[in-house]
Short mmCIF file of C-alpha atoms in Angstrom, two decimals:
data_model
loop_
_atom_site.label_atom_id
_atom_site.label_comp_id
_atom_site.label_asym_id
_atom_site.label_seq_id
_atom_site.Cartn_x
_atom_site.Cartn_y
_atom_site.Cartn_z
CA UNK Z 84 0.00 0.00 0.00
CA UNK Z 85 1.41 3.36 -0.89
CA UNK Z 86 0.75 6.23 2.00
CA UNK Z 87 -0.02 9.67 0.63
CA UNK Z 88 1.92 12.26 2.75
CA UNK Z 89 0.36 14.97 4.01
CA UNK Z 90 1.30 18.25 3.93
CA UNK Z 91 3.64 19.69 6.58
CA UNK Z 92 1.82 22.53 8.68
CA UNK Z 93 3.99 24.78 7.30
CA UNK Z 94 3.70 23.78 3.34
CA UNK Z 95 -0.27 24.29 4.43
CA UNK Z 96 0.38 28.08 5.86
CA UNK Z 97 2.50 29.11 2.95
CA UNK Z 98 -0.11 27.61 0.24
CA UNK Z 99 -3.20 30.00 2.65
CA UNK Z 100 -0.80 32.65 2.50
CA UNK Z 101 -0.09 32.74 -0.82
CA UNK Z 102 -3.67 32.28 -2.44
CA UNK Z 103 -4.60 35.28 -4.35
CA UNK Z 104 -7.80 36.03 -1.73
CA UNK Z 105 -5.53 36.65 0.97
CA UNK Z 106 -3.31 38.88 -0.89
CA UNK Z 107 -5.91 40.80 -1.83
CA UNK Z 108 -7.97 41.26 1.18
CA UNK Z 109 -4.38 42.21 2.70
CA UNK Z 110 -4.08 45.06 -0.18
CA UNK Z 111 -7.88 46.02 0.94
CA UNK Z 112 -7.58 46.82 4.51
CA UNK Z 113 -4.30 48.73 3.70
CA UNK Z 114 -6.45 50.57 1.71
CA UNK Z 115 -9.13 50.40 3.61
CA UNK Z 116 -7.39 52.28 6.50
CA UNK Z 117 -5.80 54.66 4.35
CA UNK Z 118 -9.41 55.91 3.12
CA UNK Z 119 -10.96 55.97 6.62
CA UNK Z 120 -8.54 59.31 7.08
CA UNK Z 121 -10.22 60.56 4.49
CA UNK Z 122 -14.10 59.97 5.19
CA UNK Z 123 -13.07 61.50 9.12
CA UNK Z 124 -11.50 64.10 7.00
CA UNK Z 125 -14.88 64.86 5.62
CA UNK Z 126 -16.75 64.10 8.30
CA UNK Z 127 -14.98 66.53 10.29
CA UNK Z 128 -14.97 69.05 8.02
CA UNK Z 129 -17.90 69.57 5.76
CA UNK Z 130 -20.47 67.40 7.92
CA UNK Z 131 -19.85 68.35 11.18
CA UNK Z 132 -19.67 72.48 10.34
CA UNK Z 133 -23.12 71.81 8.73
CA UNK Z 134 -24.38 70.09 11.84
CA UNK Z 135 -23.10 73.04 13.64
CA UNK Z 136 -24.94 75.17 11.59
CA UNK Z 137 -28.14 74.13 13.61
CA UNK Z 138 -26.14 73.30 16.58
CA UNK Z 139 -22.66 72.89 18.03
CA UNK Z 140 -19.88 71.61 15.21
CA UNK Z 141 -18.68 68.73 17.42
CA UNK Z 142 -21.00 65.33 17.04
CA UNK Z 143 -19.59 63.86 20.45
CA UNK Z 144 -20.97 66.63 22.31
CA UNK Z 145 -24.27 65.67 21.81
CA UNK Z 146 -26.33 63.64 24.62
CA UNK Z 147 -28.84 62.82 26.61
CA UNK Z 148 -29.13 62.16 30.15
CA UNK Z 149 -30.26 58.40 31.39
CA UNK Z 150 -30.63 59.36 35.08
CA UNK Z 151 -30.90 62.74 36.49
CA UNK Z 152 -28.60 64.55 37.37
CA UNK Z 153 -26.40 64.43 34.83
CA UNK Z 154 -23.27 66.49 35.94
CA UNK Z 155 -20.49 66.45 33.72
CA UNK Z 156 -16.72 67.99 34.95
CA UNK Z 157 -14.55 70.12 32.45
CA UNK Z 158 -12.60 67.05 31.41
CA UNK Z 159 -16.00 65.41 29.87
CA UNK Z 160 -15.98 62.56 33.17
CA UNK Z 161 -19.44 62.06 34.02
CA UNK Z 162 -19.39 62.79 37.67
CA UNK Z 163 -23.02 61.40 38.60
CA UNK Z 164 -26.11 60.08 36.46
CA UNK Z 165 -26.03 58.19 33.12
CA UNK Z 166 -25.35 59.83 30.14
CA UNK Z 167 -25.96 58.32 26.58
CA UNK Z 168 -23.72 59.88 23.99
CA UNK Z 169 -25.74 59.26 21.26
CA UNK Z 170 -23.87 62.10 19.39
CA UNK Z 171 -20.71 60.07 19.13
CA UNK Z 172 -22.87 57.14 17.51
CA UNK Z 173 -24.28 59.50 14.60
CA UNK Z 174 -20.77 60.56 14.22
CA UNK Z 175 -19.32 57.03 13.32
CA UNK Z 176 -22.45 56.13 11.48
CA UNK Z 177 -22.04 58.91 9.47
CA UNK Z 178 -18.46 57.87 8.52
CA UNK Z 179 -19.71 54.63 7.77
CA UNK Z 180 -22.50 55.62 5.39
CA UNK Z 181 -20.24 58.04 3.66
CA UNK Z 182 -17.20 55.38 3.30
CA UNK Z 183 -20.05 52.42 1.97
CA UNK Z 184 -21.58 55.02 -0.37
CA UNK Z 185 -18.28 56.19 -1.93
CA UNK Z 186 -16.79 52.33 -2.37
CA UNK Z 187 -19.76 51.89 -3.82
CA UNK Z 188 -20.40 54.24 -6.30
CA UNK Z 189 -16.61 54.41 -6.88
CA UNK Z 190 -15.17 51.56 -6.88
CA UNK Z 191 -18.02 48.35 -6.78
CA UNK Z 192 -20.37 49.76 -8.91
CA UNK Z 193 -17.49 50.64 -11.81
CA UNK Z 194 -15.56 47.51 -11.86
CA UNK Z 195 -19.09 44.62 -11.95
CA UNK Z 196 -20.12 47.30 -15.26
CA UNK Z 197 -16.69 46.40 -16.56
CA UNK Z 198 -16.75 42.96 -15.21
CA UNK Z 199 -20.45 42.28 -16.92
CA UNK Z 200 -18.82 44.05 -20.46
CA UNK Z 201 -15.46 41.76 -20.25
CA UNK Z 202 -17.97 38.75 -19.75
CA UNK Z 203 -20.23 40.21 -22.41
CA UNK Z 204 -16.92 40.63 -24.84
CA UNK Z 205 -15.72 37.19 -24.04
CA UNK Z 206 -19.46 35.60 -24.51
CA UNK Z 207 -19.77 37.16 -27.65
CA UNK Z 208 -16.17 36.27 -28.63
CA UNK Z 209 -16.98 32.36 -28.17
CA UNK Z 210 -20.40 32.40 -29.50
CA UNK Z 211 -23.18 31.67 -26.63
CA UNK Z 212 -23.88 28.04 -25.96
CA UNK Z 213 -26.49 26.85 -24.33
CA UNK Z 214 -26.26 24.45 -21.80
CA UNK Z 215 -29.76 21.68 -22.13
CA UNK Z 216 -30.17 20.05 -18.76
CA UNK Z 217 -31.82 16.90 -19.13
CA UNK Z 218 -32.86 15.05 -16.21
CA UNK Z 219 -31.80 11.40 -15.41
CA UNK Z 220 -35.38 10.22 -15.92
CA UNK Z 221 -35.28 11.83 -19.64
CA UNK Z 222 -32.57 10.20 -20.51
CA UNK Z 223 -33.97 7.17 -19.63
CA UNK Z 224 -37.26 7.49 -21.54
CA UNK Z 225 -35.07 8.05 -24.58
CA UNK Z 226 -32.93 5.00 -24.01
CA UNK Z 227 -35.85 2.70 -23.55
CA UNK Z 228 -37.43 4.22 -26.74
CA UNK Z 229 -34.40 3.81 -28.64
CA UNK Z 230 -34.06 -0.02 -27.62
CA UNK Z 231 -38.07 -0.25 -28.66
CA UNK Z 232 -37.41 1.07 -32.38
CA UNK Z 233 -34.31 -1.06 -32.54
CA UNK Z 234 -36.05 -4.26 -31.79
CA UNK Z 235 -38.74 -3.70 -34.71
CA UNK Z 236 -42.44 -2.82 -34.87
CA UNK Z 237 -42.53 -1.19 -31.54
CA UNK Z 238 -43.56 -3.91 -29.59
CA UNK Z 239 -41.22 -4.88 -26.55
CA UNK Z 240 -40.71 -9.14 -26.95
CA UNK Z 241 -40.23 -11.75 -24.78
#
């Protein structure tokens, strides 16, 4: 009997690391990162002044208090009560709205439309062929009525 080695741990790791996915998702967050300076960027400076436009120009300063009395020291330590700091929250969900909507539109969006006209290209390059599925019980009726117009008038013998 001939044993099939396995791959060392190691051998395994490299092959993972090396896979085109996990290059790529490494190239993403690097990215990724990157652009999240930019949407705070924005966030900071166009949202937030029109916020303040109505209000104050700084997100996290907005709150509510959970439990009276809500008595905050100059450092912004909550001495007593509970404050929710739901101004923080609309903040970072801004920043995530804006960063979804620009990959989006700038990057997802663009490359399926070139995606769907490289597959449209290459589709129209090899001429479209359609695939017939025929079920296992077709195939059978056809064999059977094959083997009955072999055999003569139609009639099954025995």
């Amino acid at each position: 009997m001939i044993e099939k080695k396995e791959p060392s741990v190691w051998q395994g790791f490299k092959t993972f690391l090396m896979r085109g996915n996990v290059v790529d998702l490494a190239v993403a967050v690097v990215i990724g990162a990157a652009f999240t300076n930019i949407v705070n960027s924005v966030v900071k400076g166009i949202i937030n002044p029109v916020v303040g436009a109505i209000g104050t120009k700084n997100l996290d300063s907005y709150s509510s208090c959970l439990k009276e009395p809500c008595k905050v020291a100059a450092d912004g330590t909550v001495r007593s009560g509970i404050q929710i700091m739901w101004g923080s929250v609309l903040g970072a969900t801004l920043s995530f709205v804006i960063t979804a909507a620009v990959v989006y539109f700038l990057m997802v969006l663009p490359m399926a439309k070139y995606l769907a006209r490289v597959e449209a290209r290459r589709k129209a390059r090899e001429g479209t062929h359609e695939v017939v599925e025929v079920t296992e019980l077709e195939v059978l009726k056809e064999i059977r009525d094959a083997l009955v117009a072999q055999r003569g008038n139609g009639h099954i013998q025995r």
